Short mmCIF file of C-alpha atoms and ligand atoms in Angstrom, two decimals:
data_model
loop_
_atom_site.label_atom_id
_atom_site.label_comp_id
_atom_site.label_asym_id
_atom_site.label_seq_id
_atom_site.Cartn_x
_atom_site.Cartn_y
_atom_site.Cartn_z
CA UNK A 324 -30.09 16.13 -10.05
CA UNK A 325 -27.90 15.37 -7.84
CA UNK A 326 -23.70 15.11 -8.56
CA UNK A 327 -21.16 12.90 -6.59
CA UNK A 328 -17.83 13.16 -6.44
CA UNK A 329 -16.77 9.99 -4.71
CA UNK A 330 -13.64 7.45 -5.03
CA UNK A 331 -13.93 3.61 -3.14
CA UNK A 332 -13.35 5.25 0.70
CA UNK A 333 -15.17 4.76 3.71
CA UNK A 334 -16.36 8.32 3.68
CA UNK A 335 -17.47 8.50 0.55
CA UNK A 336 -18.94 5.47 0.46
CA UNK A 337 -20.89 6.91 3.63
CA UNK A 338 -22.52 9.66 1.03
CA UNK A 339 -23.16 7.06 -1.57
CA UNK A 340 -25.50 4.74 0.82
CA UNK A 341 -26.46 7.94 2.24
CA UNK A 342 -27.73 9.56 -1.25
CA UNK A 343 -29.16 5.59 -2.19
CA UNK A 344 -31.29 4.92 1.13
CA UNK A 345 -32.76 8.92 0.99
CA UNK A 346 -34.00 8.45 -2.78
CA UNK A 347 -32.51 10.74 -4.17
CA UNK A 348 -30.99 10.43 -8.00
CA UNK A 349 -27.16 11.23 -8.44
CA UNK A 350 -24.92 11.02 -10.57
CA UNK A 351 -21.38 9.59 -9.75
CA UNK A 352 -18.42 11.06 -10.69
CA UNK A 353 -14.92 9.19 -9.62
CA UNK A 354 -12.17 11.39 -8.05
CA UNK A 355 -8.99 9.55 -7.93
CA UNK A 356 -7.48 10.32 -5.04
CA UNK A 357 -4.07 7.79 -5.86
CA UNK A 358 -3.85 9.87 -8.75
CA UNK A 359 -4.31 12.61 -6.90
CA UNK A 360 -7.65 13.90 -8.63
CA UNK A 361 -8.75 15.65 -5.02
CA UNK A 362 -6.22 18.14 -5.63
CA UNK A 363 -7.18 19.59 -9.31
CA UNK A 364 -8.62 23.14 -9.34
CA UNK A 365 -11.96 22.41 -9.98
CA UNK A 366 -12.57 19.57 -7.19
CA UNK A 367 -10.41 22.53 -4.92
CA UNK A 368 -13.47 24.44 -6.11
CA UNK A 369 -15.94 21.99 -4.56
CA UNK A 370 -14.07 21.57 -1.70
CA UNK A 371 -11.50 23.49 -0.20
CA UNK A 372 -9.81 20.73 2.17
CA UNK A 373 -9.21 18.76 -1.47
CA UNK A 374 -11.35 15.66 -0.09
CA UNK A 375 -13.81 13.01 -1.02
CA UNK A 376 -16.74 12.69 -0.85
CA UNK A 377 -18.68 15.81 -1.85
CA UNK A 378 -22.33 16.56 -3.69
CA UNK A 379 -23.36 19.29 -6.22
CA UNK A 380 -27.31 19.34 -5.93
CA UNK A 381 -28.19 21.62 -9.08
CA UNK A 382 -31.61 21.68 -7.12
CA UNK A 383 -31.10 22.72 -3.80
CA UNK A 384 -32.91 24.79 -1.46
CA UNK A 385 -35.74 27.16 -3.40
CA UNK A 386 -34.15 26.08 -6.37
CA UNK A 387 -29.79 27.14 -5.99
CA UNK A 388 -27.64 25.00 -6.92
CA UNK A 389 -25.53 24.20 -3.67
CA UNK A 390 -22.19 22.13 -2.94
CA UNK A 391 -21.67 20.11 0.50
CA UNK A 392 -18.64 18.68 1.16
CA UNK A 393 -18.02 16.39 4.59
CA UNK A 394 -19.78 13.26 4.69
CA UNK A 395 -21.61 14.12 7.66
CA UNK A 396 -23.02 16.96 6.53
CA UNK A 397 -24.14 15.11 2.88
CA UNK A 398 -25.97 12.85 5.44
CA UNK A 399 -27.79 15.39 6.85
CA UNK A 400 -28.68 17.46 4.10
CA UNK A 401 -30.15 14.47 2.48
CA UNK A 402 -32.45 13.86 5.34
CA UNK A 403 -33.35 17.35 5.04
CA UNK A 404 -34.14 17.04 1.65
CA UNK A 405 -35.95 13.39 1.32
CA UNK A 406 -37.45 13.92 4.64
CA UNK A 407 -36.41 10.45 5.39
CA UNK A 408 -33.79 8.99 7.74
CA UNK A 409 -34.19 11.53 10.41
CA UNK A 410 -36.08 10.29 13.00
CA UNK A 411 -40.02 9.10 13.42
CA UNK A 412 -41.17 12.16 15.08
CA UNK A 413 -39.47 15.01 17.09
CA UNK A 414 -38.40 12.95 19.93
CA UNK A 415 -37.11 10.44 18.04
CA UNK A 416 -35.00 13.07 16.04
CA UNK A 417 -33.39 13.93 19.51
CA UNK A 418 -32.17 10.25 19.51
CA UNK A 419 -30.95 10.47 16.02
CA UNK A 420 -28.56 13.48 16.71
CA UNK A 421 -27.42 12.35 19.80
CA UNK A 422 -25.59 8.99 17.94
CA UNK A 423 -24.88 10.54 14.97
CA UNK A 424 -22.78 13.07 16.80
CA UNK A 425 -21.59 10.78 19.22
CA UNK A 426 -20.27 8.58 16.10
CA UNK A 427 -19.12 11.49 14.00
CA UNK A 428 -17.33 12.97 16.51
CA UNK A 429 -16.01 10.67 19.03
CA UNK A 430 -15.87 7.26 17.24
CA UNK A 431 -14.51 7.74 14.18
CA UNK A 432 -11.97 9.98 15.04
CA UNK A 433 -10.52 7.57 17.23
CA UNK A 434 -11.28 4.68 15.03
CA UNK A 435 -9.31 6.25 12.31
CA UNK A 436 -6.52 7.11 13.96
CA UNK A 437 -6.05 3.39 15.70
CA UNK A 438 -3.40 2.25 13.12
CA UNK A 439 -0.96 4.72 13.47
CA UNK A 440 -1.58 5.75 16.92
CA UNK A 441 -1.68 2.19 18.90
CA UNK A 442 -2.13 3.69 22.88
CA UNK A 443 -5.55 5.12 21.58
CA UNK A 444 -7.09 1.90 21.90
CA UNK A 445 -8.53 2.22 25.50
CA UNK A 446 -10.60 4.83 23.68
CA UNK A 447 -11.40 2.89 21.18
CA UNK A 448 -12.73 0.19 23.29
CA UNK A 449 -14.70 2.32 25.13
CA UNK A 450 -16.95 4.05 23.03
CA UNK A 451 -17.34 0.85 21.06
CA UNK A 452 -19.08 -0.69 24.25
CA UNK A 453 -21.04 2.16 24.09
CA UNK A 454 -22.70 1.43 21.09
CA UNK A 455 -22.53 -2.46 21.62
CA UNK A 456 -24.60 -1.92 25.31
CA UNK A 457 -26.97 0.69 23.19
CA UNK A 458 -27.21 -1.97 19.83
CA UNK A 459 -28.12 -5.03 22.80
CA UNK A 460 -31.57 -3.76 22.61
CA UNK A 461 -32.22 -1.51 19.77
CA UNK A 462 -32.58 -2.39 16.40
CA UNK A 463 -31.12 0.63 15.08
CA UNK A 464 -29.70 3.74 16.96
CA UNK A 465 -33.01 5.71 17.02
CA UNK A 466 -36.59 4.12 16.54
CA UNK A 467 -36.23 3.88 12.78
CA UNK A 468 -32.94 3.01 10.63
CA UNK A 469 -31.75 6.65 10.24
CA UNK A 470 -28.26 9.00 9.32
CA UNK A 471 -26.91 7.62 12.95
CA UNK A 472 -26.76 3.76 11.16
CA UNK A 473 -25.07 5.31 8.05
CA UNK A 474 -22.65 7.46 9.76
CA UNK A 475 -21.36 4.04 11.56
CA UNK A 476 -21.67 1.48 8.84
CA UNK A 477 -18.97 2.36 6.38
CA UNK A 478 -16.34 2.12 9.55
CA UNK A 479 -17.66 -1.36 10.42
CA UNK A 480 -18.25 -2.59 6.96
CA UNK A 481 -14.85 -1.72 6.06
CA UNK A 482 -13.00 -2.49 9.41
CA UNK A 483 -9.23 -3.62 9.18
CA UNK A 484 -6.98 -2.66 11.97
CA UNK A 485 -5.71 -6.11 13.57
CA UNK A 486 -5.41 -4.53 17.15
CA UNK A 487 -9.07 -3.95 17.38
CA UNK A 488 -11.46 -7.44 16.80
CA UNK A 489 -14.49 -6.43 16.24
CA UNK A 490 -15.89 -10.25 16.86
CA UNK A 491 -15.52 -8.43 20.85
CA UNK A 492 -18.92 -6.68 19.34
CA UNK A 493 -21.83 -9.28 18.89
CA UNK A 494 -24.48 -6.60 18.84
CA UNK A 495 -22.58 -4.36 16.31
CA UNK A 496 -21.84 -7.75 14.47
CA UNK A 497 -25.34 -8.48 13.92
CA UNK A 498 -26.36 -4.54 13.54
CA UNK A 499 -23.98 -4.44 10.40
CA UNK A 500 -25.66 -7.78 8.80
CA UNK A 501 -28.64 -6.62 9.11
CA UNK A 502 -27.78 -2.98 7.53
CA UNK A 503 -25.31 -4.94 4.97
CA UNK A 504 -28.59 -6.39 3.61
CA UNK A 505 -30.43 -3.34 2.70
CA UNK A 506 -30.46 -2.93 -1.43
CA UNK A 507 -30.38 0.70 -1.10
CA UNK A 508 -26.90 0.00 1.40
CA UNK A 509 -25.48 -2.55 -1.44
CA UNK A 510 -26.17 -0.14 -4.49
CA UNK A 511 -24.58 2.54 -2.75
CA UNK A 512 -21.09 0.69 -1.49
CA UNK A 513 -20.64 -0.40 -5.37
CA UNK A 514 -20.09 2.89 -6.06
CA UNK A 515 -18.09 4.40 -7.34
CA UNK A 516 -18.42 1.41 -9.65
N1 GSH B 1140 -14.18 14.22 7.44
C1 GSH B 1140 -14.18 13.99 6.02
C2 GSH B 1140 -13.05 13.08 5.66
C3 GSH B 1140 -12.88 12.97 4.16
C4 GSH B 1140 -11.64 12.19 3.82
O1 GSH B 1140 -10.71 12.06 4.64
N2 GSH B 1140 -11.59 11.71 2.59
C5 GSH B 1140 -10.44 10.98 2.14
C6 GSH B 1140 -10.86 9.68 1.48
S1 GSH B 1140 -11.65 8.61 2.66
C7 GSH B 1140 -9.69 11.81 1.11
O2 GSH B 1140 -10.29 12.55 0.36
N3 GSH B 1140 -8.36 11.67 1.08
C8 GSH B 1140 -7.54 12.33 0.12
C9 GSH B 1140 -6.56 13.28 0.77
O3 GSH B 1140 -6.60 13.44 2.01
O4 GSH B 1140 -5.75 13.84 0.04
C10 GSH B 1140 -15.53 13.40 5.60
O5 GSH B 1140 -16.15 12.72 6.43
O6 GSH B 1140 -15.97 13.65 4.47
#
């Protein structure tokens, strides 16, 4: 089994769908962070950078309990361990880490720091033509919905800053529809409930 400690973010919403759309049971555990529940000792023990969202899997590899903290890396270590959402074969996989590093690294950086850092816009605008040109003609990122859509969607889903309309984005504006309609995507964004 599978714990999460999770409170209503983007990030840790991004393990939530992440854990939902693999399979794999979990339970939920809610870490306050207005209350400042990131920073008691024992979720300092789960994570040293005192941040949502992070997984205990009490069954991990051959058996050892393990803790992963980052969302990105709770993405990928659930596609390790379902076997799902990494790509249809090995050429496919190459697709998948290309986007999903492309988003983790370059897009949602940038698109997280857009409120309180206004000039960063350009770049902003830039690598979300990117993924608009790539979205024109692809379902998903790769061949098969994989870690690259859920590394994206919680950004999208839960997009705010008035600078930035995403209505410039008709190909990410149908790509989250159609990934908003997955029940394994809905059960995992009520977390944590
Ligand atoms: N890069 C991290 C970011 C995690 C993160 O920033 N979590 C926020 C909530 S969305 C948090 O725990 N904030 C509490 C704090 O910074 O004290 C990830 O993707 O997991």
């Amino acid at each position: 089994m599978i714990d999460l400690y999770m409170w209503s973010t983007t990030n840790s919403r991004r393990a939530s769908i992440g854990l939902e759309e693999a399979g794999l049971e979990y339970n939920v555990h809610p870490i306050n962070i207005n209350e400042k529940d990131q920073f008691t000792p024992e979720h300092t023990a789960r994570n040293p950078y005192q941040k949502v969202p992070v997984i205990v899997d009490h069954d991990g590899p051959g058996g050892v309990p393990v803790t992963v903290f980052e969302s990105g890396a709770i993405l990928l270590y659930a596609a390790e361990k379902s076997g799902k959402l990494y790509g249809k074969d090995a050429v496919d996989r190459v697709e998948v880490q290309k986007w999903f590093m492309l988003i983790m690294n370059a897009t949602l950086p940038i698109m997280g720091a857009l409120r309180a850092n206004p000039p960063l816009l350009p770049n902003a605008e830039r690598v979300l033509g990117v993924i608009d040109g790539h979205l024109a003609d692809h379902e998903f990122f790769a061949a098969e919905f994989s870690i690259a859509d859920l590394a994206f969607y919680p950004r999208v889903a839960n997009w705010s800053v008035d600078s930035l309309a995403l209505d410039k984005y008709p190909n990410i504006i149908r790509w989250t529809a159609l990934v908003g309609d997955r029940p394994a995507i809905q059960r995992g964004w009520a977390q944590p409930g």
